[in-house]
Amino acid sequence: MKGTVATRALYYGNVATPLGGKKASDSDHTHKWTILVRGVNNEDISFWIKKVTFRLHETYPNPQRTIEQPPFEVTETGWGEFEIAIKIYFHTASGEKPVTLYHHLRLHPYEDDGTGQPWPKDKPVTSFNYDEIVFNEPTEAFYQILQEN
Ligand code: SLL
C-alpha cells in the first residue's frame, strides 16, 4: 500500500533466577532463564508473527530453537551469558523478510537495585527491550491482518 506505514510494538528479553539449592549436583548450571518475545501489555502478537527462532550458544543441544505459537519463549538452565539472535517471521501474507533482534542474555545483576544494598540472592534478574517493527508499504492483506487487533 503506497504511502502507508504500519508499526507494531513488542518486548523482548530475558528473566533469570539463580538455581540455588535446586542446583543439580551433576551439572555446573547456576541459573534458570527464559528468553521471550511478547506483546506490550501481553497483547496477542501471534496474528502478525508466525514464528520466532532463538539462536542459543553452541554449548546448548539444538541451539536453534523454533517456536511456532505463543508464548514465543525458551526456558533453559545454564552458567554463562551470551548473545541470543531472535529472528521474527511475519505472517505469510506480509511478504516481509524476517527481522533479527539481538539480546545479551543477562544472568547477573550489574548494579544494585537503587537501595545501596546487595542484590537479594533470590531476586530474579530481568533485561528487556522495547522495539517497534516498522512495515513500510505493507501488502493490503497484511495491512488488514495488522488492523485485526
Ligand atoms: C562465556 N561467552 O564464556 C560465554 C559463553 C555459554 C553458556 C557462555 C551452556 C550450558 C550447557 C551454557 O550455559 N552456556 O552446557 O548446557 O561466559
Coordinates of C-alpha atoms and ligand atoms in Angstrom, one line a residue:
M1 CA 0.0 0.0 0.0
K2 CA 1.7 3.1 -1.3
G3 CA 2.5 5.8 1.3
T4 CA 1.3 3.6 4.2
V5 CA 3.4 2.8 7.2
A6 CA 2.3 0.4 9.9
T7 CA 4.1 0.0 13.3
R8 CA 3.7 -2.7 15.9
A9 CA 5.4 -2.8 19.2
L10 CA 6.9 -5.7 21.2
Y11 CA 9.1 -6.6 24.1
Y12 CA 12.0 -9.0 24.0
G13 CA 14.5 -10.0 26.7
N14 CA 15.1 -12.4 29.5
V15 CA 14.4 -13.2 33.1
A16 CA 16.9 -15.3 35.1
T17 CA 16.8 -16.8 38.6
P18 CA 19.7 -18.5 40.5
L19 CA 19.1 -22.2 40.9
G20 CA 20.5 -22.0 44.5
G21 CA 19.6 -25.2 46.4
K22 CA 17.8 -26.6 43.4
K23 CA 21.1 -26.9 41.6
A24 CA 21.6 -30.4 40.2
S25 CA 24.8 -31.9 41.6
D26 CA 25.9 -33.4 38.2
S27 CA 25.8 -30.0 36.4
D28 CA 27.6 -26.7 36.6
H29 CA 24.4 -24.8 35.8
T30 CA 23.8 -21.9 38.1
H31 CA 20.7 -20.2 36.6
K32 CA 17.3 -20.9 35.1
W33 CA 16.4 -18.4 32.5
T34 CA 13.7 -17.6 29.9
I35 CA 14.2 -15.7 26.7
L36 CA 10.9 -14.3 25.3
V37 CA 9.2 -12.1 22.8
R38 CA 5.8 -10.8 23.8
G39 CA 3.3 -8.1 23.1
V40 CA 3.2 -4.9 25.1
N41 CA 0.7 -5.4 28.0
N42 CA 0.8 -9.1 27.0
E43 CA -1.2 -8.3 23.8
D44 CA -1.5 -11.2 21.4
I45 CA 1.2 -10.9 18.7
S46 CA 0.5 -14.3 17.0
F47 CA -1.8 -12.8 14.4
W48 CA 1.0 -11.0 12.8
I49 CA 4.0 -13.0 14.0
K50 CA 4.1 -16.5 12.5
K51 CA 7.1 -17.9 14.3
V52 CA 10.3 -16.9 16.2
T53 CA 13.6 -18.7 16.3
F54 CA 16.0 -18.2 19.1
R55 CA 19.7 -18.9 18.3
L56 CA 21.3 -20.0 21.6
H57 CA 25.1 -20.5 22.3
E58 CA 26.5 -23.6 20.7
T59 CA 27.1 -25.2 24.0
Y60 CA 23.4 -26.0 24.0
P61 CA 21.9 -29.0 22.3
N62 CA 20.0 -28.0 19.2
P63 CA 20.9 -24.3 19.7
Q64 CA 18.4 -23.2 17.0
R65 CA 15.0 -23.2 18.8
T66 CA 11.9 -22.6 16.7
I67 CA 8.7 -21.6 18.4
E68 CA 5.6 -21.6 16.1
Q69 CA 2.9 -20.4 18.5
P70 CA 2.7 -18.3 21.6
P71 CA 4.2 -18.0 24.1
F72 CA 7.2 -17.2 22.0
E73 CA 9.8 -18.2 24.6
V74 CA 12.5 -20.7 25.5
T75 CA 13.4 -21.7 29.1
E76 CA 16.8 -23.3 29.8
T77 CA 19.3 -23.6 32.5
G78 CA 23.0 -22.7 32.2
W79 CA 26.0 -21.0 33.7
G80 CA 27.0 -18.3 31.3
E81 CA 25.8 -15.2 29.5
F82 CA 25.9 -14.9 25.7
E83 CA 24.2 -13.2 22.8
I84 CA 20.9 -14.6 21.5
A85 CA 19.8 -13.9 18.0
I86 CA 16.0 -13.6 17.8
K87 CA 14.6 -14.0 14.3
I88 CA 11.0 -12.9 13.9
Y89 CA 9.0 -14.3 11.0
F90 CA 5.8 -12.5 9.9
H91 CA 2.5 -13.7 8.6
T92 CA 3.0 -15.3 5.2
A93 CA 0.6 -12.8 3.6
S94 CA 3.0 -10.0 4.5
G95 CA 5.8 -10.9 2.1
E96 CA 8.0 -9.3 4.7
K97 CA 11.6 -10.6 5.4
P98 CA 12.2 -11.8 8.9
V99 CA 13.7 -9.3 11.3
T100 CA 16.6 -10.3 13.6
L101 CA 17.0 -8.8 17.1
Y102 CA 20.0 -9.4 19.3
H103 CA 19.7 -9.8 23.1
H104 CA 22.5 -10.3 25.6
L105 CA 21.3 -12.9 28.0
R106 CA 21.7 -11.5 31.5
L107 CA 22.1 -13.7 34.5
H108 CA 23.8 -11.4 36.9
P109 CA 22.8 -8.1 38.4
Y110 CA 25.3 -5.5 37.2
E111 CA 24.0 -2.9 39.6
D112 CA 22.2 -2.8 42.8
D113 CA 18.5 -2.1 42.9
G114 CA 19.0 1.5 43.9
T115 CA 18.9 0.8 47.7
G116 CA 22.7 0.6 48.0
Q117 CA 22.2 -2.9 49.4
P118 CA 23.5 -6.0 47.7
W119 CA 21.1 -7.6 45.2
P120 CA 18.9 -10.0 47.1
K121 CA 20.0 -13.6 46.4
D122 CA 16.7 -14.9 45.1
K123 CA 15.6 -11.8 43.2
P124 CA 15.2 -12.5 39.5
V125 CA 17.3 -10.5 37.1
T126 CA 15.5 -9.1 34.2
S127 CA 16.7 -7.4 31.0
F128 CA 14.1 -6.3 28.5
N129 CA 14.0 -4.1 25.5
Y130 CA 11.0 -2.4 23.8
D131 CA 11.1 -2.3 20.0
E132 CA 8.8 -1.2 17.2
I133 CA 8.7 -3.0 14.0
V134 CA 8.0 -0.7 11.1
F135 CA 6.3 -2.0 7.9
N136 CA 6.8 0.3 5.0
E137 CA 4.1 0.0 2.4
P138 CA 2.7 -3.3 3.7
T139 CA 0.7 -5.6 1.4
E140 CA -3.1 -5.0 1.5
A141 CA -3.6 -8.4 3.1
F142 CA -1.0 -7.9 5.8
Y143 CA -2.4 -4.4 6.5
Q144 CA -5.8 -5.9 7.1
I145 CA -4.2 -8.5 9.5
L146 CA -2.4 -5.8 11.4
Q147 CA -5.7 -4.0 11.9
E148 CA -7.4 -7.0 13.4
N149 CA -6.4 -6.3 17.0
Ligands
SLL1 C1 31.0 -17.3 28.5 N1 30.8 -16.5 26.2 O1 32.1 -17.8 28.3 C2 30.1 -17.1 27.3 C3 29.6 -18.4 26.8 C4 27.9 -20.1 27.3 C5 26.9 -20.6 28.3 C6 28.5 -18.8 27.8 C7 25.6 -24.0 28.4 C8 25.1 -24.9 29.4 C9 25.1 -26.3 28.9 C10 25.8 -22.6 28.9 O2 25.4 -22.1 30.0 N2 26.5 -21.9 28.1 O3 26.2 -26.8 28.6 O4 24.1 -26.9 28.7 O5 30.6 -16.9 29.6

